[in-house]
Short mmCIF file of C-alpha atoms in Angstrom, two decimals:
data_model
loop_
_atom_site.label_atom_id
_atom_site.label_comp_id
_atom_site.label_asym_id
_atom_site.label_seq_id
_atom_site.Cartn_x
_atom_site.Cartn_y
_atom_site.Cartn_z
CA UNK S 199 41.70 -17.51 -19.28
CA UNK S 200 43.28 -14.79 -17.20
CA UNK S 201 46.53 -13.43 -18.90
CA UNK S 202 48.78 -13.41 -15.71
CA UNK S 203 47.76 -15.38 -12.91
CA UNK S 204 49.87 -15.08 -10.04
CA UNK S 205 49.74 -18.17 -6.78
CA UNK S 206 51.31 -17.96 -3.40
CA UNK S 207 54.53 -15.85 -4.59
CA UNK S 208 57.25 -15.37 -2.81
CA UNK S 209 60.71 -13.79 -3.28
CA UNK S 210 63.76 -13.11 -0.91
CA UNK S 211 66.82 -11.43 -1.21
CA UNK S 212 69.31 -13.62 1.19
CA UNK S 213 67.56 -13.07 4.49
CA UNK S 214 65.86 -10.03 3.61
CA UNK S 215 61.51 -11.19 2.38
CA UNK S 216 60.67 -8.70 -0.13
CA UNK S 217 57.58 -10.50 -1.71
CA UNK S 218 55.68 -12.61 1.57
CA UNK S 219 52.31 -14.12 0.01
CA UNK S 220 50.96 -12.45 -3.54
CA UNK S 221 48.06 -14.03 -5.22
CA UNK S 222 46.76 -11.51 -7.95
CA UNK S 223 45.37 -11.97 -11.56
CA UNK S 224 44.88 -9.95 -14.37
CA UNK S 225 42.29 -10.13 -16.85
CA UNK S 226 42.72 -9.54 -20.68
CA UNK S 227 42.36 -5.63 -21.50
CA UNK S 228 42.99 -5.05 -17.91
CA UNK S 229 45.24 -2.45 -16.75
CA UNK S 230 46.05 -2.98 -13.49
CA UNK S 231 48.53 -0.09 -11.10
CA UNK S 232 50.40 -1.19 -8.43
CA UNK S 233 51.16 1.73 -5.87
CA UNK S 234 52.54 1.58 -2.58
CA UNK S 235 55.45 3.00 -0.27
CA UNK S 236 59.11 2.52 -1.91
CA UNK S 237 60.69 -1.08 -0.60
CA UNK S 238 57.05 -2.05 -0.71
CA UNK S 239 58.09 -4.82 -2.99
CA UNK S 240 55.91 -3.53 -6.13
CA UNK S 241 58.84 -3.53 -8.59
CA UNK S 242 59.76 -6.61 -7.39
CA UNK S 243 56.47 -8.22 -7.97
CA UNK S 244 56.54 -6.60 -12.06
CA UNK S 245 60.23 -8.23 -12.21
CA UNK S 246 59.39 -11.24 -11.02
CA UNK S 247 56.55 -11.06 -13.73
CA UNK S 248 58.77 -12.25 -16.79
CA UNK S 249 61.37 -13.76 -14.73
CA UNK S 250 63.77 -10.84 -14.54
CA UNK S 251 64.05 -11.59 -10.71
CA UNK S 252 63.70 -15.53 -9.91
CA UNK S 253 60.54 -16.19 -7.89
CA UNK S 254 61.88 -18.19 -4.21
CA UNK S 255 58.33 -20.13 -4.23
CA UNK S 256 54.96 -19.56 -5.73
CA UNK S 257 53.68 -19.71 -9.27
CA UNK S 258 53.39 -17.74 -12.00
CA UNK S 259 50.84 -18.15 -15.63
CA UNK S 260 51.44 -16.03 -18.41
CA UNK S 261 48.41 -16.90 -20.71
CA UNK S 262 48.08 -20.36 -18.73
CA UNK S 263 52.28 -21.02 -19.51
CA UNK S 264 54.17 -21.94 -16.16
CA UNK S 265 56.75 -19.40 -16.31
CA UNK S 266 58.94 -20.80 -14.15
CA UNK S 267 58.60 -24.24 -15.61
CA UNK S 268 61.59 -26.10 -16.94
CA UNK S 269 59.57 -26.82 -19.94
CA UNK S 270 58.53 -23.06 -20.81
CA UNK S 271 61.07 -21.16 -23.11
CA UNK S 272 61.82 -18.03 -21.05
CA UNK S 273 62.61 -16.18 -24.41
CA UNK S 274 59.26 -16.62 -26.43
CA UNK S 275 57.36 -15.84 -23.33
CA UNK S 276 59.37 -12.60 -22.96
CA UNK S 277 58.56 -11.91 -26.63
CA UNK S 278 54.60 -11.98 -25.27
CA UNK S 279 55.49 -9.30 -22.15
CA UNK S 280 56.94 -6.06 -22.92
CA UNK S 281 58.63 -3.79 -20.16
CA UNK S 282 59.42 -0.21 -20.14
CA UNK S 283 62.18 0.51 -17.46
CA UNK S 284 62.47 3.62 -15.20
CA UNK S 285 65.86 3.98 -16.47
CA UNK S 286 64.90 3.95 -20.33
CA UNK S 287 67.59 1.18 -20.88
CA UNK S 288 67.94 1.87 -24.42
CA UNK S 289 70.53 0.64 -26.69
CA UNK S 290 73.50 3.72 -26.91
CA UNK S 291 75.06 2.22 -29.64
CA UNK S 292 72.04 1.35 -32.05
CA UNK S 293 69.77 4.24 -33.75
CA UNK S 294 66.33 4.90 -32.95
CA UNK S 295 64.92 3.05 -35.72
CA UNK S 296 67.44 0.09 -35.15
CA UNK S 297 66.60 -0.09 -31.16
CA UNK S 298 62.97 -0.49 -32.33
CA UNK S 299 63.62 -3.31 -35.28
CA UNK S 300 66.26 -4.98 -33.08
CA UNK S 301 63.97 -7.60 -31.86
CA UNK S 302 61.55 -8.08 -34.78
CA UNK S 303 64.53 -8.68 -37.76
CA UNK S 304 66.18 -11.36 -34.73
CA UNK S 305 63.62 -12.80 -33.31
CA UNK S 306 60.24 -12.08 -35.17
CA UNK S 307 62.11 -13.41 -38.70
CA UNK S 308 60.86 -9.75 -39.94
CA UNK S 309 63.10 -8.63 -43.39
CA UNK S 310 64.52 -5.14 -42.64
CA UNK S 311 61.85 -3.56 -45.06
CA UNK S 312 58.68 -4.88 -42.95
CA UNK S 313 60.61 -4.09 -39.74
CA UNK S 314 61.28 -0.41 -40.79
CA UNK S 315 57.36 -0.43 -42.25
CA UNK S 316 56.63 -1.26 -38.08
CA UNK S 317 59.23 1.30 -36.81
CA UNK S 318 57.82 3.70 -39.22
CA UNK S 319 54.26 2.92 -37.77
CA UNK S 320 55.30 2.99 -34.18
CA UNK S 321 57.38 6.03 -34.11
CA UNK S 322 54.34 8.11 -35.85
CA UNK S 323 52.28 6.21 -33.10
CA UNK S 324 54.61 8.15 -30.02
CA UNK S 325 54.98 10.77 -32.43
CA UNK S 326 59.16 10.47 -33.17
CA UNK S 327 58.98 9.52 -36.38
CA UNK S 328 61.69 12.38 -37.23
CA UNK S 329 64.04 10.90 -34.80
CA UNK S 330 64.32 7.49 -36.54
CA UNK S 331 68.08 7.95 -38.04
CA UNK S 332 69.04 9.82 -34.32
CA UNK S 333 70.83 8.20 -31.32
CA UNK S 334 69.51 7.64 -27.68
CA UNK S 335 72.00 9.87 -26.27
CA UNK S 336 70.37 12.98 -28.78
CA UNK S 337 66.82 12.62 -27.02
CA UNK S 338 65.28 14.09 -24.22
CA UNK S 339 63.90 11.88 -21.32
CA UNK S 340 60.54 11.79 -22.40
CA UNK S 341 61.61 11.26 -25.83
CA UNK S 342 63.45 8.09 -24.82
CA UNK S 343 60.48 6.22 -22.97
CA UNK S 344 58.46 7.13 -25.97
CA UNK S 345 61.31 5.30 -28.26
CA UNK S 346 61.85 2.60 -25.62
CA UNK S 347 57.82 1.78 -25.11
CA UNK S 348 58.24 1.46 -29.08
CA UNK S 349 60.84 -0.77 -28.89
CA UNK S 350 58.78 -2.67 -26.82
CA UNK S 351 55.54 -2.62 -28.89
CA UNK S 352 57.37 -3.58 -32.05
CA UNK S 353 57.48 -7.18 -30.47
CA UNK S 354 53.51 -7.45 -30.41
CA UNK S 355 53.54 -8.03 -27.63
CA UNK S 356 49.55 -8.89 -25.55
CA UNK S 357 51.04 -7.40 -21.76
CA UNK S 358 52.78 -4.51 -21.20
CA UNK S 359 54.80 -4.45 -17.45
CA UNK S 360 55.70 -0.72 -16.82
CA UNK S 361 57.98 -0.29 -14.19
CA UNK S 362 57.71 3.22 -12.69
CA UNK S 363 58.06 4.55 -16.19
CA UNK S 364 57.92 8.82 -15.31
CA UNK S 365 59.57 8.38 -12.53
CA UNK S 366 63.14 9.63 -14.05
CA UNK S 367 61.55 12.09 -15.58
CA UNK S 368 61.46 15.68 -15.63
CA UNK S 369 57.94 17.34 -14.72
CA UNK S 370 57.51 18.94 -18.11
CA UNK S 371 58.17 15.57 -19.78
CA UNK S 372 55.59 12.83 -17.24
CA UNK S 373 52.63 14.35 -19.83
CA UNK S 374 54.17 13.24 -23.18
CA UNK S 375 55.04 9.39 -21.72
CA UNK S 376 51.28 9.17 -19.70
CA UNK S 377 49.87 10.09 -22.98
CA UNK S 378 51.40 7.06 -24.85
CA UNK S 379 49.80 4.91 -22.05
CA UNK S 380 46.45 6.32 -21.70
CA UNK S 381 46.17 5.57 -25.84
CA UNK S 382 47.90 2.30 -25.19
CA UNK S 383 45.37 1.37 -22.55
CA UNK S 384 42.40 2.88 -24.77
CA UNK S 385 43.38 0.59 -27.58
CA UNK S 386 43.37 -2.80 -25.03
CA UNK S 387 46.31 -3.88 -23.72
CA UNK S 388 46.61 -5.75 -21.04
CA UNK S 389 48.76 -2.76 -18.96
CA UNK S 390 50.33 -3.61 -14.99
CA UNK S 391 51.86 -0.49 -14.02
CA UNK S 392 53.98 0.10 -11.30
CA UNK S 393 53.51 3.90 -10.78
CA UNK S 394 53.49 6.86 -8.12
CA UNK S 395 51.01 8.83 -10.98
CA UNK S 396 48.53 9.17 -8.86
CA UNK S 397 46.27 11.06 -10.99
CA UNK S 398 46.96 9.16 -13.79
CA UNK S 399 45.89 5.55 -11.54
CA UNK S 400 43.01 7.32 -11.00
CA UNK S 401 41.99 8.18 -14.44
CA UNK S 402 43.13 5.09 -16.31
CA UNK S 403 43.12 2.29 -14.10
CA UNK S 404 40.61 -0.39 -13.97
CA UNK S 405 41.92 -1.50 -10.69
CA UNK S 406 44.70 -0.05 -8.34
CA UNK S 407 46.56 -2.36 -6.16
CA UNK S 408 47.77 -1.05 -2.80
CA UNK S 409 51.31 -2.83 -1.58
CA UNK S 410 52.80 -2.70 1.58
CA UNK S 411 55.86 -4.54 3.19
CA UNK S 412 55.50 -7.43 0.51
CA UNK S 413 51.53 -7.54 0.83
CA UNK S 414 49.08 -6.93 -1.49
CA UNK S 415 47.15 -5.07 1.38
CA UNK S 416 43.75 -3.92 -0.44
CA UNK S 417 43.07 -3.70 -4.16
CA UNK S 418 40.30 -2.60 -5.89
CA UNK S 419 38.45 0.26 -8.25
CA UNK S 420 40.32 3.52 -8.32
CA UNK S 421 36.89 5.09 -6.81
CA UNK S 422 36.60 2.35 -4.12
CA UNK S 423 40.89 2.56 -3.35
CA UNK S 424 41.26 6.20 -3.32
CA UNK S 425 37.85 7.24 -2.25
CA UNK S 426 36.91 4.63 0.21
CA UNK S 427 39.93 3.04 1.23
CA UNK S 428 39.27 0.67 4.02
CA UNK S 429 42.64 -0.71 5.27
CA UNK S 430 44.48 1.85 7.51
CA UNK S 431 47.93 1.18 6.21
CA UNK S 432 46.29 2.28 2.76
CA UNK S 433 45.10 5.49 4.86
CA UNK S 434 48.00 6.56 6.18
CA UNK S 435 50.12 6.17 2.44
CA UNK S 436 47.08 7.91 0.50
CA UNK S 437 47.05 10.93 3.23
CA UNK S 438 50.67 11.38 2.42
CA UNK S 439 50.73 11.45 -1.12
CA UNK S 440 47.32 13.02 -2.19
CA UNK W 27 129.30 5.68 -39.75
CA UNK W 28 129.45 3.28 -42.69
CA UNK W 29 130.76 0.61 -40.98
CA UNK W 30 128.31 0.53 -38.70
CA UNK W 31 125.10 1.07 -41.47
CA UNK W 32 127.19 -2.15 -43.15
CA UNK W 33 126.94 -4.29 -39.98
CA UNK W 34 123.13 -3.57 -40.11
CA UNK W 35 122.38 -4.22 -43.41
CA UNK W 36 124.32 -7.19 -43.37
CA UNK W 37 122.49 -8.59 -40.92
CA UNK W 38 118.95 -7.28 -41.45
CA UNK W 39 118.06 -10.27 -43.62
CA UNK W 40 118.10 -12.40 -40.87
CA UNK W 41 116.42 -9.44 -38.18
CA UNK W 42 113.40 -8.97 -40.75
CA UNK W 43 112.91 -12.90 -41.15
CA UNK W 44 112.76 -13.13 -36.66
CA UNK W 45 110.86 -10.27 -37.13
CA UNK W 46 108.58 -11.93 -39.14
CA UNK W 47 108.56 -14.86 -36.36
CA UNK W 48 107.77 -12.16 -33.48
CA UNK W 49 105.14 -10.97 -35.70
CA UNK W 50 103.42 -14.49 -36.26
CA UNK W 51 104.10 -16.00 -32.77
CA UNK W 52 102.55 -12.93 -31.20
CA UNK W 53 99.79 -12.84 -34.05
CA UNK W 54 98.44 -16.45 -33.88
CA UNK W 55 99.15 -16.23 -30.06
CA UNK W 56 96.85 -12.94 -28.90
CA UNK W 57 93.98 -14.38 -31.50
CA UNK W 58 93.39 -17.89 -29.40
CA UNK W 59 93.96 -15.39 -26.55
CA UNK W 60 91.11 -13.44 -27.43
CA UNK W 61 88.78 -16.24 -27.81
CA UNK W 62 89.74 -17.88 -24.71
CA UNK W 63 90.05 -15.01 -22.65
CA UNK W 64 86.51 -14.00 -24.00
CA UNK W 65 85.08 -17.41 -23.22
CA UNK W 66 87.02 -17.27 -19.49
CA UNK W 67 86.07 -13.39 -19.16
CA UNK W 68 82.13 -14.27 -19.75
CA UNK W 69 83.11 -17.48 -17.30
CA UNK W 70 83.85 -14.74 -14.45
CA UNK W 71 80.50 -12.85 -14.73
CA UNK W 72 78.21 -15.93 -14.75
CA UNK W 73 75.93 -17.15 -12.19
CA UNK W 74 77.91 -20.56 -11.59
CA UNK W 75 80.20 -20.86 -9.28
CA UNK W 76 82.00 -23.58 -10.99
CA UNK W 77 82.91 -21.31 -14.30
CA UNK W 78 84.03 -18.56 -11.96
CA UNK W 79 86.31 -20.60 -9.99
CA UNK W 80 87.81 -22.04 -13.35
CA UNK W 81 88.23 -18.86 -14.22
CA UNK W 82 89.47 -17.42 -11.43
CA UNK W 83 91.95 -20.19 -10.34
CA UNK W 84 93.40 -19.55 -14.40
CA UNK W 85 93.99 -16.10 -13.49
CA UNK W 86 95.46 -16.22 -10.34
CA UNK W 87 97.66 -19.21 -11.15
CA UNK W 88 98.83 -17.13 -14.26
CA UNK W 89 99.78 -14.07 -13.29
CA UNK W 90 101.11 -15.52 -10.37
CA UNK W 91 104.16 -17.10 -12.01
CA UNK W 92 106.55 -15.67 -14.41
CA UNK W 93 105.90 -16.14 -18.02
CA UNK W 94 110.02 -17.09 -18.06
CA UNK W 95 108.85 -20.00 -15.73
CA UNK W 96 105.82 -20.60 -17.69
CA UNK W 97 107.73 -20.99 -20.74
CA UNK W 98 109.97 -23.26 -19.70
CA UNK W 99 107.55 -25.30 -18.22
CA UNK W 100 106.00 -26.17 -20.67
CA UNK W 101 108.52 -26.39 -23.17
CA UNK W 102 111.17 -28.51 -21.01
CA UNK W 103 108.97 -29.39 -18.08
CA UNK W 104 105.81 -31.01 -19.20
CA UNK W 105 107.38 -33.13 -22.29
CA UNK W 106 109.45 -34.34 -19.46
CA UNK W 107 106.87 -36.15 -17.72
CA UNK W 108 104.33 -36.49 -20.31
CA UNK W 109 104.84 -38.29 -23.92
CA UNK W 110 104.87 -35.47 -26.05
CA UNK W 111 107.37 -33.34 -27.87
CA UNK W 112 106.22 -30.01 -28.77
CA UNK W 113 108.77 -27.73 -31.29
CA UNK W 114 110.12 -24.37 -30.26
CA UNK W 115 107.21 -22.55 -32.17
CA UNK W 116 104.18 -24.44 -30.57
CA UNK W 117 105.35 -24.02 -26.95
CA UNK W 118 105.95 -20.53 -27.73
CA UNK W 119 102.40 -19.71 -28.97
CA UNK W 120 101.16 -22.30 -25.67
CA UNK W 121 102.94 -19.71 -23.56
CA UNK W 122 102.17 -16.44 -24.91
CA UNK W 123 98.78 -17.63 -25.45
CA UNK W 124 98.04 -18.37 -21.85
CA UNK W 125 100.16 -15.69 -20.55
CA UNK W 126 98.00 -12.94 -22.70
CA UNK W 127 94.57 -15.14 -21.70
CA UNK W 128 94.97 -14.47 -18.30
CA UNK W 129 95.49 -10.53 -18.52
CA UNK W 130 92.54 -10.68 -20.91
CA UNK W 131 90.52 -12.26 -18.80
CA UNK W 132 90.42 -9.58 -16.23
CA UNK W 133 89.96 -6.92 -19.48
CA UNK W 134 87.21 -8.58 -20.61
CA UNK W 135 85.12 -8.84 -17.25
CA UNK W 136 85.96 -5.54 -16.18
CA UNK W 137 84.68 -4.08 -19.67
CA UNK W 138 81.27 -6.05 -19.51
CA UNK W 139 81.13 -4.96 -15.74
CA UNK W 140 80.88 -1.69 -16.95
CA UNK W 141 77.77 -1.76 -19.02
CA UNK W 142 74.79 -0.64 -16.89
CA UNK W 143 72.86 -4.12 -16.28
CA UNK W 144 69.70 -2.33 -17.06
CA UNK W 145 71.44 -2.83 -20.80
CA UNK W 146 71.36 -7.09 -20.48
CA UNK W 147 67.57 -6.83 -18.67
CA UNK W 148 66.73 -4.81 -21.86
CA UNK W 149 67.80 -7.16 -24.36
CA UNK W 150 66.37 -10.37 -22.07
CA UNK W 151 62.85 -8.28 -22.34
CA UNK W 152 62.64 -8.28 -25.39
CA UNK W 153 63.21 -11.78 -25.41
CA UNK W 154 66.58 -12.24 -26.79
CA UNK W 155 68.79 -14.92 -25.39
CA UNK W 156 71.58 -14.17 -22.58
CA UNK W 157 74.17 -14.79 -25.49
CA UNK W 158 72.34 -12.72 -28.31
CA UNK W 159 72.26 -9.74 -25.63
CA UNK W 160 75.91 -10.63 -25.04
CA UNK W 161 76.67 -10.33 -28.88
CA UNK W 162 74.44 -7.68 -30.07
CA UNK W 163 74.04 -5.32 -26.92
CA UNK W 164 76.67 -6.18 -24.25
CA UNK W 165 80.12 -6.71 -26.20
CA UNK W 166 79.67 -4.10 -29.36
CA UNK W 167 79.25 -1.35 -25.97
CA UNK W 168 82.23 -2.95 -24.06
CA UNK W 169 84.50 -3.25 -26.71
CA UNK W 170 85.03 0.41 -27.60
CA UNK W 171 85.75 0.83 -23.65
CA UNK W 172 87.80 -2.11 -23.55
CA UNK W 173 90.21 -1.10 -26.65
CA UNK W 174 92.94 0.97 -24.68
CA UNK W 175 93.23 -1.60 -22.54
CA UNK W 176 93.58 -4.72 -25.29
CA UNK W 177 96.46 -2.34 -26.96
CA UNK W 178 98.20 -2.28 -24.00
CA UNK W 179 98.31 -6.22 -23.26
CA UNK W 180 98.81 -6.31 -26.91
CA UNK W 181 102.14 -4.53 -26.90
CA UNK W 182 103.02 -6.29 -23.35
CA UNK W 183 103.08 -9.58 -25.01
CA UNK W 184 104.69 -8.45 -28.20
CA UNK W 185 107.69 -7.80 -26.31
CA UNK W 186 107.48 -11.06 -23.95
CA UNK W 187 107.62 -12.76 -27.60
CA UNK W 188 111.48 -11.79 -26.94
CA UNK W 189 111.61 -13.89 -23.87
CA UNK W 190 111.42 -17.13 -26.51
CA UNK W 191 114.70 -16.54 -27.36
CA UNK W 192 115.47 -18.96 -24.27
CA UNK W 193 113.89 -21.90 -26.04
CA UNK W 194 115.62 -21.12 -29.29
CA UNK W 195 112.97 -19.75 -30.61
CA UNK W 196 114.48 -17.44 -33.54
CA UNK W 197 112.22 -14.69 -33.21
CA UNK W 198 113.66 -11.21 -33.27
CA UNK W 199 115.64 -11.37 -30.14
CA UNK W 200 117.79 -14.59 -30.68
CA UNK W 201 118.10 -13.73 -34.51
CA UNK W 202 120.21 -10.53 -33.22
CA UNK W 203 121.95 -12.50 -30.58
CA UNK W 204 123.16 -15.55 -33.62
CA UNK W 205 124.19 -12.19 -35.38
CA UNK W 206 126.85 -10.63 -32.50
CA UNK W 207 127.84 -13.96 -31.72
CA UNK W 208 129.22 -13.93 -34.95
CA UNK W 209 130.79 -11.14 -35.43
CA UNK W 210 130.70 -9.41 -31.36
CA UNK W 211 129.04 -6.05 -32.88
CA UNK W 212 126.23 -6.19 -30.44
CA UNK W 213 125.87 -2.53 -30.27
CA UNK W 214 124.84 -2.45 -33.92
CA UNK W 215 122.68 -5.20 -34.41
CA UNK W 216 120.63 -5.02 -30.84
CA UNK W 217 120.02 -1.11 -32.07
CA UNK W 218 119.00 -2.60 -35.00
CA UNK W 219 116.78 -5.20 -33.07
CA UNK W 220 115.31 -1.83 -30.58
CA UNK W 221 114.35 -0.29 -34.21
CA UNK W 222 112.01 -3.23 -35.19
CA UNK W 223 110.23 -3.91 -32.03
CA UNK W 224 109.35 -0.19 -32.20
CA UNK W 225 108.41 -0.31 -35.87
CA UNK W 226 106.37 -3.19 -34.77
CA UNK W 227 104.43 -1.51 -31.52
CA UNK W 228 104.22 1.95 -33.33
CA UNK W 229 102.60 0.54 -35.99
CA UNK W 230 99.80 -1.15 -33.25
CA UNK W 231 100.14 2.04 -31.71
CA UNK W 232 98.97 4.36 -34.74
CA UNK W 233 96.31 1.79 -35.67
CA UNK W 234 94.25 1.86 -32.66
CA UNK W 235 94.72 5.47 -32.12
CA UNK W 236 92.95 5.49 -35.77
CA UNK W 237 90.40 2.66 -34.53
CA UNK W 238 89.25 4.80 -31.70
CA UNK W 239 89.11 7.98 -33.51
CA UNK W 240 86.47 5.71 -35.61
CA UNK W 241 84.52 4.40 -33.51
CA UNK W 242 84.04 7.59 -31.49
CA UNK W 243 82.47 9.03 -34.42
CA UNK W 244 79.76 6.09 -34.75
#
């Protein structure tokens, strides 16, 4: 069974398209980047992955669940797909340690001593297990997508959507966050990542999507995308930004 | 001098019990206020357009008449066409109620407004419901920004409590009128009256000054 399946997809904004035909899938232990041209529609496509922006037509499986079925419960297929935002988007008035356990005392029926055993174990996993007791606003920008892809983790979840996850960052910080990911991708999880990390597509990837003006325009092995590319569209965007 | 301190304390009996009325009207009056304007303010943001029109027609309609009119409305005009009788104290809390809702309203949307939406996307990721996000992530942000603002309607409405006195409410206003109608020393007792409305707000006053200071340090 393919973990996200994706079937005719389309999206608007009023009049403007910003998603015109996407069929993709993704395979278990896959991680899959999306790169393309900004307004290309690749966050888009991630968001409309767990329903944060309403698909206007198409289908969408998440482990074979419709997700944009009446009958699916939105919430426990969230709980399945984790997403690390650009922006961080962690919670300013919660502590590092209660950001992380947030979801698994609520939602996971976790007591607070086998949620703080998993914050414990995540934080030593991004290597911030002395900021536990600290608040959001007290970290660094590569501190916080470290917290906020352990926040995410802590739900077990078996995809992770990143959504342009260094690109807020400073330089000197992109290493510490990539790092996280290459380990996260080493250990199997099913990764999409919406990225302008070249170097790091190239190196982790299994397989790089190209997007263009709501297309998926060519997709394949980093080698075959950013060696060989054969579409001239994906040309002209690789000349720019290699 | 001690004629005047004699007036008072002859008639402060009567000033502490409407002050006690002010206190409760307004009291039992900005608490349904809260809830409703809550429930109204979260109305506004929604994706229907049904619960933002409700909301918005309340709001407009509200705080486009006068709460004099309002209270007289409903405490001489509806019970003239409908069967019901409702006492001084129930129309009162009806109008203050309302009256407060609608200000509220426009606090509360404007507060969650403020909260980057990145902050409801990362709660709905995780895969908590719209109204756990709301509880647990939204309000406990908006609330700290929104308490300056709450104060203020709070202390607006505590002094509209006065406008009661119309219906015969004895609240803290009429209680110093039945005074000086007794015994015409209206510059006494309405200084006396000016004292305990102050007492009243100061003490609001000090108390969120202290709530702020609090939460700024969490």
């Amino acid at each position: 069974m393919k973990m996200i399946e994706i079937q005719n997809l389309k999206k608007s904004f009023g009049e403007l398209e910003v998603l015109k035909d996407i069929n993709m899938s993704v395979d278990a232990q896959e991680v899959v980047c999306v790169i393309g041209p900004s307004g290309s529609g690749k966050s888009t496509l991630l968001r409309c992955m767990n329903r944060l922006e309403e698909p206007t037509a198409g289908d969408i499986f998440i482990e074979g669940d419709n997700l944009t079925s009446s009958k699916t419960n939105i919430n426990e297929l969230r709980q399945r797909m984790g997403m690390v935002f650009q922006q961080f988007n962690l919670f300013p008035h919660m502590t590092v340690m209660e950001n992380i356990t947030l979801g698994p005392k609520r939602l996971k029926g976790k007591s607070p001593a086998e949620a703080k055993d998993l914050g414990i174990k995540l934080l030593t996993k991004v290597g911030l297990v002395d900021k536990a007791e600290t608040y959001p606003d007290n970290l660094s920008g590569g501190q916080k997508q470290r917290i906020a892809m352990a926040r995410a983790l802590a739900m077990e979840p078996h995809i992770m959507l990143f959504d342009e996850p260094t690109s807020a960052l400073d330089p000197e910080m992109v290493g510490e966050v990539l790092q996280v990911m290459k380990d996260l991708a080493e250990e199997g999880m099913t990764m999409i990542i919406v990225t302008h990390e070249m170097g790091f597509a190239k190196e982790v990837a299994d397989r790089v999507i190209f997007m263009d003006e709501g297309f998926i325009v060519e997709q394949g092995t980093p080698d075959e995308l950013f060696n060989h590319p054969q579409n001239a569209r994906t040309q002209a965007f690789l000349s720019k930004v290699l | 001098m001690m004629e005047s301190i004699n007036i008072i304390l002859e008639g402060l009996p009567t000033l502490l019990k409407g002050m006690g009325m002010t206190v409760e009207v307004t009291v039992i009056s900005l608490i349904l206020a809260m809830i409703i304007g809550l429930i109204l303010g979260v109305f506004s943001i929604t994706k229907s357009k049904v619960l933002r029109a409700i909301a918005t027609a309340f709001v407009d309609i509200i705080r486009g008449t006068p709460l004099l009119v309002q209270i007289l409305f409903i405490y001489f005009g509806i019970p003239s066409v409908v069967d019901i009788s409702l006492t001084a104290f129930s129309a009162g809390v009806i109008a203050i109620t309302v009256n407060a809702t609608a200000y509220l309203v426009e606090i509360f949307r404007a507060g969650i407004n403020s909260i980057d939406k990145g902050q409801m996307e990362a709660g709905r990721t995780i895969g908590l419901s719209y109204a756990q996000t709301m509880r647990l992530i939204i309000l406990p942000q908006a609330t700290r920004r929104m308490i300056p603002a709450f104060v203020n309607q709070f202390i607006v409405s505590i002094k509209d409590t006065s406008l009661l006195s119309v219906i015969g409410l004895a609240e803290l206003t009429l209680s110093g009128q039945s005074i000086y109608a007794v015994n015409f020393r209206a510059f006494e007792i309405l200084f006396a009256v000016g004292v305990l409305y102050f007492v009243i707000i100061y003490s609001l006053t000090l108390f969120s000054r202290w709530l702020e200071r609090r939460l700024d340090v969490a």
